[in-house]
XYZ file of N, CA, C and O in Angstrom:
260
model
N -50.251 155.663 81.072
C -48.879 155.949 80.704
C -48.798 157.397 80.225
O -49.561 157.833 79.386
N -47.858 158.110 80.782
C -47.673 159.517 80.413
C -46.983 159.601 79.055
O -46.215 158.731 78.674
N -47.301 160.666 78.346
C -46.662 160.889 77.045
C -46.285 162.354 76.911
O -46.887 163.214 77.543
N -45.311 162.594 76.087
C -44.874 163.973 75.842
C -45.498 164.530 74.578
O -45.373 165.712 74.291
N -46.157 163.693 73.812
C -46.769 164.140 72.561
C -48.090 164.845 72.832
O -48.890 164.386 73.646
N -48.343 165.951 72.146
C -49.628 166.626 72.312
C -50.767 165.759 71.787
O -50.562 164.908 70.920
N -51.934 165.978 72.304
C -53.111 165.200 71.922
C -54.084 166.060 71.130
O -54.139 167.270 71.288
N -54.852 165.397 70.275
C -55.890 166.060 69.483
C -57.124 165.173 69.504
O -57.034 163.984 69.199
N -58.245 165.748 69.876
C -59.507 165.008 69.843
C -60.305 165.480 68.638
O -60.423 166.683 68.400
N -60.837 164.537 67.875
C -61.657 164.879 66.719
C -62.954 164.079 66.774
O -63.006 162.989 67.343
N -63.971 164.636 66.171
C -65.253 163.953 66.062
C -65.438 163.574 64.600
O -65.322 164.423 63.711
N -65.683 162.288 64.340
C -65.840 161.781 62.983
C -67.261 161.273 62.785
O -67.866 160.751 63.715
N -67.763 161.405 61.548
C -69.032 160.755 61.277
C -68.779 159.248 61.205
O -67.644 158.790 61.104
N -69.829 158.470 61.287
C -69.683 157.013 61.383
C -68.910 156.409 60.216
O -68.095 155.512 60.404
N -69.181 156.891 58.996
C -68.521 156.293 57.831
C -67.016 156.578 57.831
O -66.214 155.709 57.480
N -66.622 157.771 58.237
C -65.209 158.106 58.307
C -64.527 157.319 59.425
O -63.418 156.802 59.260
N -65.201 157.207 60.553
C -64.679 156.417 61.666
C -64.442 154.980 61.229
O -63.390 154.395 61.487
N -65.426 154.410 60.544
C -65.332 153.024 60.073
C -64.179 152.867 59.085
O -63.453 151.865 59.122
N -63.994 153.842 58.200
C -62.908 153.775 57.226
C -61.551 153.767 57.930
O -60.674 152.964 57.585
N -61.371 154.628 58.920
C -60.106 154.660 59.664
C -59.932 153.358 60.442
O -58.842 152.780 60.478
N -61.002 152.881 61.021
C -60.965 151.626 61.767
C -60.552 150.459 60.862
O -59.699 149.645 61.229
N -61.134 150.399 59.683
C -60.806 149.331 58.740
C -59.350 149.415 58.278
O -58.652 148.391 58.216
N -58.890 150.605 57.940
C -57.500 150.774 57.520
C -56.532 150.379 58.631
O -55.538 149.689 58.380
N -56.817 150.819 59.836
C -55.949 150.487 60.964
C -55.936 148.977 61.201
O -54.870 148.391 61.436
N -57.095 148.350 61.094
C -57.171 146.903 61.289
C -56.388 146.138 60.245
O -55.688 145.171 60.571
N -56.492 146.567 59.005
C -55.753 145.903 57.921
C -54.245 145.997 58.119
O -53.504 145.091 57.753
N -53.808 147.129 58.678
C -52.371 147.343 58.853
C -51.873 146.913 60.230
O -50.682 146.982 60.509
N -52.788 146.531 61.088
C -52.401 146.076 62.419
C -51.857 147.175 63.311
O -50.958 146.940 64.118
N -52.385 148.376 63.141
C -51.961 149.509 63.967
C -53.181 150.096 64.668
O -54.323 149.798 64.316
N -52.932 150.942 65.651
C -54.043 151.584 66.356
C -54.718 152.618 65.453
O -54.118 153.117 64.491
N -55.960 152.928 65.786
C -56.666 153.968 65.042
C -55.963 155.312 65.201
O -55.901 156.094 64.264
N -55.421 155.558 66.378
C -54.708 156.814 66.618
C -53.501 156.940 65.703
O -53.270 157.995 65.092
N -52.733 155.870 65.591
C -51.558 155.883 64.723
C -51.964 156.051 63.262
O -51.350 156.819 62.516
N -53.021 155.362 62.848
C -53.477 155.464 61.460
C -53.980 156.872 61.171
O -53.665 157.451 60.121
N -54.751 157.451 62.101
C -55.249 158.822 61.916
C -54.083 159.803 61.823
O -54.078 160.699 60.979
N -53.062 159.616 62.667
C -51.887 160.483 62.627
C -51.208 160.404 61.265
O -50.844 161.422 60.672
N -51.044 159.177 60.761
C -50.389 158.998 59.469
C -51.200 159.604 58.330
O -50.640 160.184 57.400
N -52.519 159.473 58.393
C -53.375 160.055 57.355
C -53.311 161.578 57.371
O -53.256 162.217 56.315
N -53.297 162.162 58.566
C -53.186 163.618 58.679
C -51.832 164.081 58.145
O -51.745 165.063 57.399
N -50.779 163.364 58.502
C -49.440 163.710 58.024
C -49.376 163.655 56.502
O -48.842 164.566 55.855
N -49.946 162.610 55.914
C -49.954 162.477 54.457
C -50.744 163.607 53.797
O -50.319 164.165 52.786
N -51.883 163.947 54.383
C -52.700 165.034 53.834
C -51.945 166.356 53.875
O -51.988 167.130 52.910
N -51.240 166.622 54.962
C -50.459 167.857 55.065
C -49.336 167.886 54.037
O -49.045 168.938 53.451
N -48.696 166.744 53.808
C -47.642 166.684 52.794
C -48.201 166.943 51.404
O -47.585 167.642 50.595
N -49.384 166.405 51.111
C -50.017 166.647 49.814
C -50.374 168.123 49.643
O -50.178 168.694 48.566
N -50.889 168.741 50.694
C -51.206 170.168 50.638
C -49.945 170.998 50.422
O -49.944 171.961 49.649
N -48.866 170.630 51.099
C -47.601 171.349 50.931
C -47.081 171.180 49.502
O -46.632 172.151 48.884
N -47.150 169.971 48.968
C -46.719 169.734 47.588
C -47.528 170.576 46.607
O -46.973 171.165 45.676
N -48.842 170.645 46.820
C -49.704 171.434 45.938
C -49.353 172.915 46.039
O -49.337 173.633 45.027
N -49.061 173.377 47.237
C -48.679 174.777 47.432
C -47.406 175.102 46.655
O -47.350 176.080 45.916
N -46.376 174.255 46.813
C -45.107 174.535 46.144
C -45.222 174.377 44.632
O -44.555 175.103 43.878
N -46.068 173.479 44.170
C -46.292 173.346 42.726
C -46.947 174.619 42.185
O -46.585 175.097 41.100
N -47.888 175.181 42.941
C -48.535 176.425 42.514
C -47.534 177.572 42.480
O -47.502 178.361 41.532
N -46.690 177.668 43.500
C -45.663 178.717 43.546
C -44.719 178.568 42.355
O -44.372 179.551 41.682
N -44.288 177.342 42.064
C -43.386 177.100 40.932
C -44.055 177.493 39.621
O -43.419 178.113 38.754
N -45.327 177.162 39.477
C -46.046 177.507 38.260
C -46.147 179.031 38.106
O -45.954 179.563 37.006
N -46.437 179.724 39.195
C -46.532 181.181 39.145
C -45.182 181.806 38.780
O -45.115 182.730 37.981
N -44.111 181.285 39.329
C -42.778 181.819 39.012
C -42.396 181.516 37.573
O -41.794 182.358 36.899
N -42.725 180.320 37.141
C -42.418 179.941 35.763
C -43.142 180.845 34.773
O -42.599 181.207 33.728
N -44.350 181.257 35.091
C -45.133 182.110 34.221
C -44.546 183.515 34.106
O -44.861 184.252 33.165
N -43.689 183.899 35.033
C -43.067 185.222 35.009
C -41.974 185.335 33.960
O -41.571 186.442 33.604
N -41.459 184.210 33.513
C -40.344 184.225 32.575
C -40.823 183.860 31.177
O -41.553 182.901 31.002
N -40.364 184.601 30.170
C -40.769 184.278 28.791
C -40.104 182.972 28.347
O -39.033 182.622 28.840
N -40.742 182.257 27.421
C -40.126 181.017 26.916
C -38.800 181.341 26.225
O -38.634 182.381 25.613
N -37.848 180.422 26.334
C -36.538 180.687 25.710
C -36.397 179.992 24.388
O -37.127 179.237 23.931
């Protein structure tokens, strides 16, 4: 079946592969879908950390009122 979504191939060590496999099995989804969701969540966490750091740096520029 053709798809319009880009593909990404990754190589995982056995323990990481097993962890993704177990999570996908528990949720009844494919490993590909679970890996996609985990990557998406990780990117959101990184973005949140980035914006928290920016906010902290800006807050430090202003004296307490």
